CSV table of C-alpha atoms in Angstrom, one decimal:
chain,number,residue,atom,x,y,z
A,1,UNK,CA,0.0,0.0,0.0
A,2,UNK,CA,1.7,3.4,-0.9
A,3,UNK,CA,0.6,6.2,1.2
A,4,UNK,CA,-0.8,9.4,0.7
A,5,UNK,CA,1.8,12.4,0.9
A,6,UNK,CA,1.1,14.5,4.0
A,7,UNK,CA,1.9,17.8,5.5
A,8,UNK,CA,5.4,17.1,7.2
A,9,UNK,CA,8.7,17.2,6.6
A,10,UNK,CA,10.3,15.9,3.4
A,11,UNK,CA,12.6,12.8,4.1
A,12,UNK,CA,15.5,13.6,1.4
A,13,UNK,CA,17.6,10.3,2.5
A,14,UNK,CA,16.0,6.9,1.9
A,15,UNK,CA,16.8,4.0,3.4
A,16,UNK,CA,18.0,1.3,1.2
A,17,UNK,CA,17.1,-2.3,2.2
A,18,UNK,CA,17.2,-5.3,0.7
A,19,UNK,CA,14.3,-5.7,-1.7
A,20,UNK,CA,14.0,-7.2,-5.1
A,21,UNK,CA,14.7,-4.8,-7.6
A,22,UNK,CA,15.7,-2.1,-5.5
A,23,UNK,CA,19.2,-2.2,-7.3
A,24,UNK,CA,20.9,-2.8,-3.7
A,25,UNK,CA,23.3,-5.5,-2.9
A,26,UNK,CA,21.5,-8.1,0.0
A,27,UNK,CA,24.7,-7.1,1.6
A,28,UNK,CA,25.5,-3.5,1.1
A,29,UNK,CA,25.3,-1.0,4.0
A,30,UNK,CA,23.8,2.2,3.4
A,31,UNK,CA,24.8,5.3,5.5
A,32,UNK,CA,23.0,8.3,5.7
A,33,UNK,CA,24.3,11.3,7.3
A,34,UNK,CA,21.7,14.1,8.2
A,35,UNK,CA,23.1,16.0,10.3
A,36,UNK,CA,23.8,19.1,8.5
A,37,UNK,CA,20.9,19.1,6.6
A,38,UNK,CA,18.0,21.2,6.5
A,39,UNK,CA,14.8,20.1,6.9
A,40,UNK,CA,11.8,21.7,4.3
A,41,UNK,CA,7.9,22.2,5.0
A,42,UNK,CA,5.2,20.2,2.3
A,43,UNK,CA,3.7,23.2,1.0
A,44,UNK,CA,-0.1,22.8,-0.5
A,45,UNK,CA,1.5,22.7,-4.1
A,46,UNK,CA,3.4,19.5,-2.8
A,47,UNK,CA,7.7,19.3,-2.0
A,48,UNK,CA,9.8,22.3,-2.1
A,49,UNK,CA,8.4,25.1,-0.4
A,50,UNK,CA,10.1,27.7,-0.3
A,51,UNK,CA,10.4,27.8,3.5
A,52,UNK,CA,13.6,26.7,5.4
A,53,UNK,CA,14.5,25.3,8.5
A,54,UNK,CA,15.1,28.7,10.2
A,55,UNK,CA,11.8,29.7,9.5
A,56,UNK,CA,9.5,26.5,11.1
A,57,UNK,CA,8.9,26.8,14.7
A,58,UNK,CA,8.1,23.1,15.3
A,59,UNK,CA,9.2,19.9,13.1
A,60,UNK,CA,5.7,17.8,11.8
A,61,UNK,CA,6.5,14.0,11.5
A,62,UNK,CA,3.8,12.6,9.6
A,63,UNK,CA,2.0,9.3,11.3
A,64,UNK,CA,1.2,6.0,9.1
A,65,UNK,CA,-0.8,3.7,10.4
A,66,UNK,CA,-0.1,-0.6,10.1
A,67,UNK,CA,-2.6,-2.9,11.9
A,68,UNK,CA,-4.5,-0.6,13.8
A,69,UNK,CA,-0.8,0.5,15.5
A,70,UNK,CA,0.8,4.4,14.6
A,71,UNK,CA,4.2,4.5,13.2
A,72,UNK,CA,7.0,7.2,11.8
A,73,UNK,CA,9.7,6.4,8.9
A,74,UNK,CA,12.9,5.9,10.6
A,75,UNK,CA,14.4,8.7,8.2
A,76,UNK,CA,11.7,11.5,9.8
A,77,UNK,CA,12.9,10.3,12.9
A,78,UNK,CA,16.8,11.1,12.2
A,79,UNK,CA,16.4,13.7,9.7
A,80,UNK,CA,14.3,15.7,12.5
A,81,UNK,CA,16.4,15.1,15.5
A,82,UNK,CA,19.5,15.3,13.0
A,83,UNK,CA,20.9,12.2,14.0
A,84,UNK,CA,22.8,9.7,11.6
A,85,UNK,CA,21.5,6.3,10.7
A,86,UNK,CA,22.1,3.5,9.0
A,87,UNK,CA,20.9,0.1,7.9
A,88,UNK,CA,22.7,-3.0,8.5
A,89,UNK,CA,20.9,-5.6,6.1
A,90,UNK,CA,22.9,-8.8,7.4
A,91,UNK,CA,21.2,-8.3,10.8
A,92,UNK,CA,18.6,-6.5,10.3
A,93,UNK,CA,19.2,-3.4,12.2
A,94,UNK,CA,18.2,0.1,11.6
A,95,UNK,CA,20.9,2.1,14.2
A,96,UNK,CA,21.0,5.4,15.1
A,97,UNK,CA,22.9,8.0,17.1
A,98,UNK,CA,24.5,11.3,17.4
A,99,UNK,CA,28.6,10.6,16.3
A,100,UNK,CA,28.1,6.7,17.1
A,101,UNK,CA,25.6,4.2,17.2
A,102,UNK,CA,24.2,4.7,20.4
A,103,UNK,CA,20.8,3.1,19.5
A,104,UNK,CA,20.0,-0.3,17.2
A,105,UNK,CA,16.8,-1.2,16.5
A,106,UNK,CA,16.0,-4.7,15.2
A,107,UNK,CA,13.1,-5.5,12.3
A,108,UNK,CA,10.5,-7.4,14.5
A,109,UNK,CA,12.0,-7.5,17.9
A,110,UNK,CA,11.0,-5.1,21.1
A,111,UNK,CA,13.8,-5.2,22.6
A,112,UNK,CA,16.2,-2.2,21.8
A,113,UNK,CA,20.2,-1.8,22.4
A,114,UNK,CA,20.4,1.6,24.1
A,115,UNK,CA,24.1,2.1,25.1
A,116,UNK,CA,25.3,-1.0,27.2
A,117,UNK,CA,21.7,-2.1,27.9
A,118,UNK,CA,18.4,-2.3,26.1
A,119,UNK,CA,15.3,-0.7,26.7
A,120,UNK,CA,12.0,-2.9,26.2
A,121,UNK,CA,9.4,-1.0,24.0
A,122,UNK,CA,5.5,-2.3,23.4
A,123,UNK,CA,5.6,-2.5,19.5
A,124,UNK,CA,8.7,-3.2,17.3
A,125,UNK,CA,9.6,-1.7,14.4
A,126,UNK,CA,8.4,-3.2,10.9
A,127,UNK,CA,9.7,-2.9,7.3
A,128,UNK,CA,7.2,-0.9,4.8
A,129,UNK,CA,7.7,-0.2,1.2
A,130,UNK,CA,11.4,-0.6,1.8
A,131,UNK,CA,11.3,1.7,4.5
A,132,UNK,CA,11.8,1.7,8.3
A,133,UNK,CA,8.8,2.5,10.7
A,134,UNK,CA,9.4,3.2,14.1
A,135,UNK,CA,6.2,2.8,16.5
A,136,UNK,CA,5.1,6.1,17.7
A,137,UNK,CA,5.0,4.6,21.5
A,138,UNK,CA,8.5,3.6,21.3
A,139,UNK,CA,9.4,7.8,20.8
A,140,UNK,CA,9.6,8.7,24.3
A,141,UNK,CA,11.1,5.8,25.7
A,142,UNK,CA,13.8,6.0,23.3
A,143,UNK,CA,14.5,9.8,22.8
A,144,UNK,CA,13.2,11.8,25.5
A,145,UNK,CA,16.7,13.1,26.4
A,146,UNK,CA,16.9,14.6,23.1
A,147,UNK,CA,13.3,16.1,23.0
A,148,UNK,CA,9.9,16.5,23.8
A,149,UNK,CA,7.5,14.5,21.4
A,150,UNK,CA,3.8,16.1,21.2
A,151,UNK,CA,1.6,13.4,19.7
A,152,UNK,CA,-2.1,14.3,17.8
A,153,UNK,CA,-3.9,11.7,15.9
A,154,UNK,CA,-1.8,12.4,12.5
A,155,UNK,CA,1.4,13.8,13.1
A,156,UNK,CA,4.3,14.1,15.9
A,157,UNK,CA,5.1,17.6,16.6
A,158,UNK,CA,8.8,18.7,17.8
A,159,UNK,CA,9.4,22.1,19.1
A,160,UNK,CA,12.1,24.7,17.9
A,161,UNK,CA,15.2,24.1,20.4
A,162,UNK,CA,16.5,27.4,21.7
A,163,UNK,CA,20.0,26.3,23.1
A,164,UNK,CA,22.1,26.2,19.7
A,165,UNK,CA,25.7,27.0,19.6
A,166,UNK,CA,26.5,31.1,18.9
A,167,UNK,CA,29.2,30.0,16.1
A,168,UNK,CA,29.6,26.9,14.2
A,169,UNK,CA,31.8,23.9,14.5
A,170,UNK,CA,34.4,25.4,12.2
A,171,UNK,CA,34.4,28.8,13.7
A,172,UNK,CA,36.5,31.0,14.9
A,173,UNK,CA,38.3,30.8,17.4
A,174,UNK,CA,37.8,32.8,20.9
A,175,UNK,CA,40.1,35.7,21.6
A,176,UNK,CA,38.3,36.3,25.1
A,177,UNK,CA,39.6,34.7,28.0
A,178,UNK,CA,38.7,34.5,31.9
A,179,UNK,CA,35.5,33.5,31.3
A,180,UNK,CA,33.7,30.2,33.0
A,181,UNK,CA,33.4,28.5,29.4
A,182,UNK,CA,37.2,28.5,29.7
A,183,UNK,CA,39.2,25.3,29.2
A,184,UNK,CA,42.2,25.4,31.2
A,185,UNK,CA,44.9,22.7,32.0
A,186,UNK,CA,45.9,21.3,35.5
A,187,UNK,CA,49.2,22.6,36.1
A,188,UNK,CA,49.9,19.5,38.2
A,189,UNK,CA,49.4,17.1,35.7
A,190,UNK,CA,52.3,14.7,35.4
A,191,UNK,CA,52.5,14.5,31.7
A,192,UNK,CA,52.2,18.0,30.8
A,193,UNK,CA,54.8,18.5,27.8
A,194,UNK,CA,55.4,17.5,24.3
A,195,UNK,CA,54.3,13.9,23.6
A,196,UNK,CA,56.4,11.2,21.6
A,197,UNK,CA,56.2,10.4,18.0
A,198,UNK,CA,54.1,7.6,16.9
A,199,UNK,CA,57.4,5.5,15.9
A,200,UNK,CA,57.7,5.1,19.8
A,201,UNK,CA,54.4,3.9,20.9
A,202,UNK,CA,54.6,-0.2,20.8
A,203,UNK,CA,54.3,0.0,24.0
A,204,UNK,CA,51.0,-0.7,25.0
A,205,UNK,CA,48.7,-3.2,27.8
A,206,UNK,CA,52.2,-5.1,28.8
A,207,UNK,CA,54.3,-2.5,29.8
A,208,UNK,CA,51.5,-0.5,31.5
A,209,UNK,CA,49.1,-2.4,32.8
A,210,UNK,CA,49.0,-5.5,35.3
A,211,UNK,CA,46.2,-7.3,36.1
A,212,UNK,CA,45.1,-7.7,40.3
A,213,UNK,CA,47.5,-10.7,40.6
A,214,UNK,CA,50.2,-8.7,39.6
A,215,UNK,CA,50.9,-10.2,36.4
A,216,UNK,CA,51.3,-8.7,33.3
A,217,UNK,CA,48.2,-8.3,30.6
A,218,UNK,CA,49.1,-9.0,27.3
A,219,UNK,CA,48.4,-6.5,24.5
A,220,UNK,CA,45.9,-6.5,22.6
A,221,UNK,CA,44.0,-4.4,19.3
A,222,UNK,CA,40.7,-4.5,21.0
A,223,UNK,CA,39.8,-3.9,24.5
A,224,UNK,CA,39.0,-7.5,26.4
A,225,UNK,CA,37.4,-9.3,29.2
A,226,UNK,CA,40.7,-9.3,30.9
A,227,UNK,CA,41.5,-5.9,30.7
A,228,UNK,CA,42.2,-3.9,33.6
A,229,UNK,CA,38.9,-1.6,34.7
A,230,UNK,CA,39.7,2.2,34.1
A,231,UNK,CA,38.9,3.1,38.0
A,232,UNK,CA,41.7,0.7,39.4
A,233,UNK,CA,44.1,1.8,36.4
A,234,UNK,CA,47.1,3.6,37.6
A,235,UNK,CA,50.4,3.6,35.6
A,236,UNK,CA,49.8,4.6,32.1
A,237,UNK,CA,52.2,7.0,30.0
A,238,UNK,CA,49.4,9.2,28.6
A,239,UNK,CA,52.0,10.5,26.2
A,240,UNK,CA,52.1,7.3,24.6
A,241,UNK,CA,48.7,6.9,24.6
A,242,UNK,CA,47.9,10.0,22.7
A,243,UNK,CA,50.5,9.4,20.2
A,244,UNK,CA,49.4,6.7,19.5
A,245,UNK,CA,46.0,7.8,18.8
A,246,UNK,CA,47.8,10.6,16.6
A,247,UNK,CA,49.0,7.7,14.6
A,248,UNK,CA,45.5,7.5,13.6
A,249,UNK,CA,45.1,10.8,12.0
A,250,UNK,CA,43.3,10.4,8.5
A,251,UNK,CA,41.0,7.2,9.4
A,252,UNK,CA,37.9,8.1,7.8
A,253,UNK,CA,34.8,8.4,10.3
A,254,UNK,CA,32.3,6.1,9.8
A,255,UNK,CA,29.2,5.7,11.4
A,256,UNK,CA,28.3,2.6,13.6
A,257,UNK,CA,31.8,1.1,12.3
A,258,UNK,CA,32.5,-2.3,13.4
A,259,UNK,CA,35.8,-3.2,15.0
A,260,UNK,CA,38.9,-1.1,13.4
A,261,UNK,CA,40.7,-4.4,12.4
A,262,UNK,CA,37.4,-5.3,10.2
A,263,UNK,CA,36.5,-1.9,9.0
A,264,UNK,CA,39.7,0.3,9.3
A,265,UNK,CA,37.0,3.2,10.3
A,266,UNK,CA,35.7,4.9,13.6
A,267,UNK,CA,33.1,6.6,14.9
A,268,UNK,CA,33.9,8.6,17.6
A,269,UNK,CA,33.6,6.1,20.6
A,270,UNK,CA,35.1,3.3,18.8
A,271,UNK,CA,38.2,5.4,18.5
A,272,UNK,CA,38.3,6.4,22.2
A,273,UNK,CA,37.7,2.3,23.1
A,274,UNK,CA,40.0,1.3,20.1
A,275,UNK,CA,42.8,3.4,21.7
A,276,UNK,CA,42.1,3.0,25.8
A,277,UNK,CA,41.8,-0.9,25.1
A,278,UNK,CA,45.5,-0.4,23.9
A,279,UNK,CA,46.4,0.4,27.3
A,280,UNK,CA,44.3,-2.3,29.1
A,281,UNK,CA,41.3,0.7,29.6
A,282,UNK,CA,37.6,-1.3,28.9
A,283,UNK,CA,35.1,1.3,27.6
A,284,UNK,CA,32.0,1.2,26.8
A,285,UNK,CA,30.5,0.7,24.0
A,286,UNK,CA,28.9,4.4,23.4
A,287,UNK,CA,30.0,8.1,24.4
A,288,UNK,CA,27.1,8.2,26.6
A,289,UNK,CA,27.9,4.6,28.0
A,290,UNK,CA,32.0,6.1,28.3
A,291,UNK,CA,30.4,9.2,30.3
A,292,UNK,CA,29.1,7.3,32.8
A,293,UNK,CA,32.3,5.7,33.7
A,294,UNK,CA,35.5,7.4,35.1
A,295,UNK,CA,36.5,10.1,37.8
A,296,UNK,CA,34.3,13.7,36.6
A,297,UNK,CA,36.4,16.3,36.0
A,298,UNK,CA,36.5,20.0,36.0
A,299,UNK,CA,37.2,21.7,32.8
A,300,UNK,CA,39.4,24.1,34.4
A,301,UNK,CA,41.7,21.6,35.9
A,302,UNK,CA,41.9,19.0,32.5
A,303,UNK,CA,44.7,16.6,32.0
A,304,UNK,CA,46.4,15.2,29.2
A,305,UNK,CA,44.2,12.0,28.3
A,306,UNK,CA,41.0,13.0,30.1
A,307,UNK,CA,37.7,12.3,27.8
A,308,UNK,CA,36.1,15.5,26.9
A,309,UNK,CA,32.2,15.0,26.2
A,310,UNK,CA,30.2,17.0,24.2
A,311,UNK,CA,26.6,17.3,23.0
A,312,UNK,CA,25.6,17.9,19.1
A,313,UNK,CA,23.5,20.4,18.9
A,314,UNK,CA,20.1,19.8,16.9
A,315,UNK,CA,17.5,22.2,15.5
A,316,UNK,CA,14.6,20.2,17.2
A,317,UNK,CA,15.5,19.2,20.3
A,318,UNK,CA,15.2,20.7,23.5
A,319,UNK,CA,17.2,18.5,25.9
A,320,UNK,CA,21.5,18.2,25.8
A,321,UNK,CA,22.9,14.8,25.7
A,322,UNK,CA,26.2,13.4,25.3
A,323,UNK,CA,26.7,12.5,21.3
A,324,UNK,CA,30.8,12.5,21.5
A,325,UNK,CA,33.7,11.7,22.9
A,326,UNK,CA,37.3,13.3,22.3
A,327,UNK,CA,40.3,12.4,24.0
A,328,UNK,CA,41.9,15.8,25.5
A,329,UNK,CA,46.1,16.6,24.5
A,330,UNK,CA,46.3,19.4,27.0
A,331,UNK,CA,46.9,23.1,25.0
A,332,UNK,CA,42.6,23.6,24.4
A,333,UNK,CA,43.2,20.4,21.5
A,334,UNK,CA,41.6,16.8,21.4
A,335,UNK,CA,42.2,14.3,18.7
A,336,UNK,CA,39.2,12.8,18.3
A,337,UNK,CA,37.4,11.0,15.5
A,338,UNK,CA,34.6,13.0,13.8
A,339,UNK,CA,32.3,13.6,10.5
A,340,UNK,CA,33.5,17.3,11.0
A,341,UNK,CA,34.5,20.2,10.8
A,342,UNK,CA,36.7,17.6,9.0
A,343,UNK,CA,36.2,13.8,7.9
A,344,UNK,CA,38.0,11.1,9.9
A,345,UNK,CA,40.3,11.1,13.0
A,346,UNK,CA,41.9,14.6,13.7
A,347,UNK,CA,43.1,16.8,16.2
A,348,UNK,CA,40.9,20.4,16.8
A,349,UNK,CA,41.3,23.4,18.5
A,350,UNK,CA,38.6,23.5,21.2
A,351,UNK,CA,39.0,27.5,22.3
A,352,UNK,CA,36.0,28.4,20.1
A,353,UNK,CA,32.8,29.0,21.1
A,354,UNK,CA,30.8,26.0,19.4
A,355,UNK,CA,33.3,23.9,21.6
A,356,UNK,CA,32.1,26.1,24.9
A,357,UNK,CA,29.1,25.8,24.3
A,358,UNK,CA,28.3,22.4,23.7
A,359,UNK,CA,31.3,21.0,26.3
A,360,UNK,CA,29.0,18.6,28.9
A,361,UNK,CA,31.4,16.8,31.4
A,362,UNK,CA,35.0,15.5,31.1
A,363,UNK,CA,36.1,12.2,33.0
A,364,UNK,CA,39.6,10.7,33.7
A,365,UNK,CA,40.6,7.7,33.5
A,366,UNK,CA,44.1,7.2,33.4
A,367,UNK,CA,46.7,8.9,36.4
């Protein structure tokens, strides 16, 4: 059954799934990435209206209705809260998130992976006309911390957010200084100074890290079940550590990437647990999941390897919630992998007001 167009916004990236005809390979992975688009008003004379997205006060997700039970496309649903998404055909997953995967939802199951858990919702999602439909009553359970979701009998209404950054990602950067947005280093930290090069940083879980008994871990390219838990982790040369993540500069980002030794991408958690795992650190899976671990820090007294956290800002949504993770180099820099202001893993210049302004919390983990 093809469905009526509605008054809504327009989703301009369509999911390709696995359907005959369709022209996609049963095993191809399609990426979208929404969020620096803009999203346009249906106008009475159909798509295209001349209105933009700094013009509509409120976001109108148009509802679809399968056996008697209310449903949104999964590309409304990202393209409004400007999230990326992508389909993974072999499993069957629609996942989304800000800079990583934080949520995956399986085709006929109601049980979602949020972070390191999963939340159970009353209806799953289904596949329509090669699209993906999220159950409306599935919303708030899922995406409250990004937004308020007003529900009427044929659309889902999102309200203009009012807490965007002042200057974008790639702005300038801040000549002020004093102020309480400041980033400012601990002058105590025991690996202030230049870091080495990346030709001396084989060093990794067996000279640094030893397990309770006392014996040495052995290195590995993932984190593990034996590694050492980031609270009890003392003796780690952070100047290693973050040159070796340097040696990573110019991996391409890619969203949801499976491990680094299948995919040779990250997104920006798998980077951060990619590099800690190195050094014996277990992560989570997520930035949010990674924010709720470690010792909070203040970002007046950062040190050299701390996790800086970050929300991304979104036109429609009203709440802040961590969406990335950077690893801090001391000097107002993190290397960090990213879809911008460039593409891939990079090191950025964090005394700018988008930085500021969107900075959440900062955790340590290594001493």
């Amino acid at each position: 059954m093809r469905l009526p167009v509605k008054y809504g916004i327009v989703s301009v990236l369509a999911v390709c799934l696995t359907t005959a005809g369709s022209g996609c390979s049963p095993k191809q992975v399609q990426q979208q990435s929404v969020a620096g688009s803009q999203l346009k008003p249906f106008s009475k004379g159909g798509v295209g209206g001349v209105n933009t997205l700094s013009s509509v006060e409120s976001a109108s997700l148009p509802i679809s209705i399968y056996d008697g039970i209310p449903y949104i496309t999964g590309n409304d649903l990202a393209q409004a809260l400007q999230l990326h998404s992508k389909w993974e055909a072999d499993r069957n997953i629609y996942q989304l998130g800000d800079f990583d995967a934080a949520y995956e939802l399986k085709i006929g199951s109601d049980n979602v992976r949020v972070d390191e858990g999963t939340i159970q919702i009353a209806q799953p999602p289904i596949l329509r006309n090669s699209m993906v439909y999220v159950p409306v009553s599935a919303l708030s359970p899922l995406f409250a911390s990004y937004t308020n979701f007003v529900v009427t009998d044929k659309e889902v209404k999102l309200d203009l957010s009012s807490g965007n950054p002042s200057q974008p990602i790639n702005g300038p950067e801040d000549t002020s200084t004093g102020g309480d947005a400041d980033f400012m280093d601990d002058p105590n930290d025991p690996f202030k100074g230049e870091e080495p090069t990346a030709d001396h940083v084989e060093q990794t879980v067996a000279s640094f890290a030893h397990n309770g008994s006392g014996a040495a871990a052995s290195g590995v390219s993932e984190p593990s079940q034996s590694a050492i838990p980031a609270a009890k982790l003392k003796n780690v040369d952070v100047n290693q550590l973050i040159a070796k993540a340097k040696s990573y500069m110019g991996v391409k980002y890619l969203f949801g990437a499976p491990p680094y030794p299948e995919s040779s991408r990250f997104d920006c958690s798998t980077f951060t647990r990619y590099i800690y795992g190195r050094y014996g650190i277990t992560l989570g899976r997520t930035a949010r999941a990674q924010a709720a671990e470690g010792a909070s820090v203040s970002r007046k007294q950062l040190r050299k390897g701390d996790l800086l956290f970050f929300y991304v800002p979104g036109r429609f949504r009203s709440n802040k919630t961590v969406g990335h993770v950077a690893i801090y180099m001391g000097n107002n820099r993190i290397v960090h992998s990213s879809p911008e202001p460039e593409n891939g893993v990079q090191i950025t210049n964090i005394n700018k007001p988008y930085w500021k302004e969107t900075f959440l919390e900062a955790k340590r983990f290594v001493y």
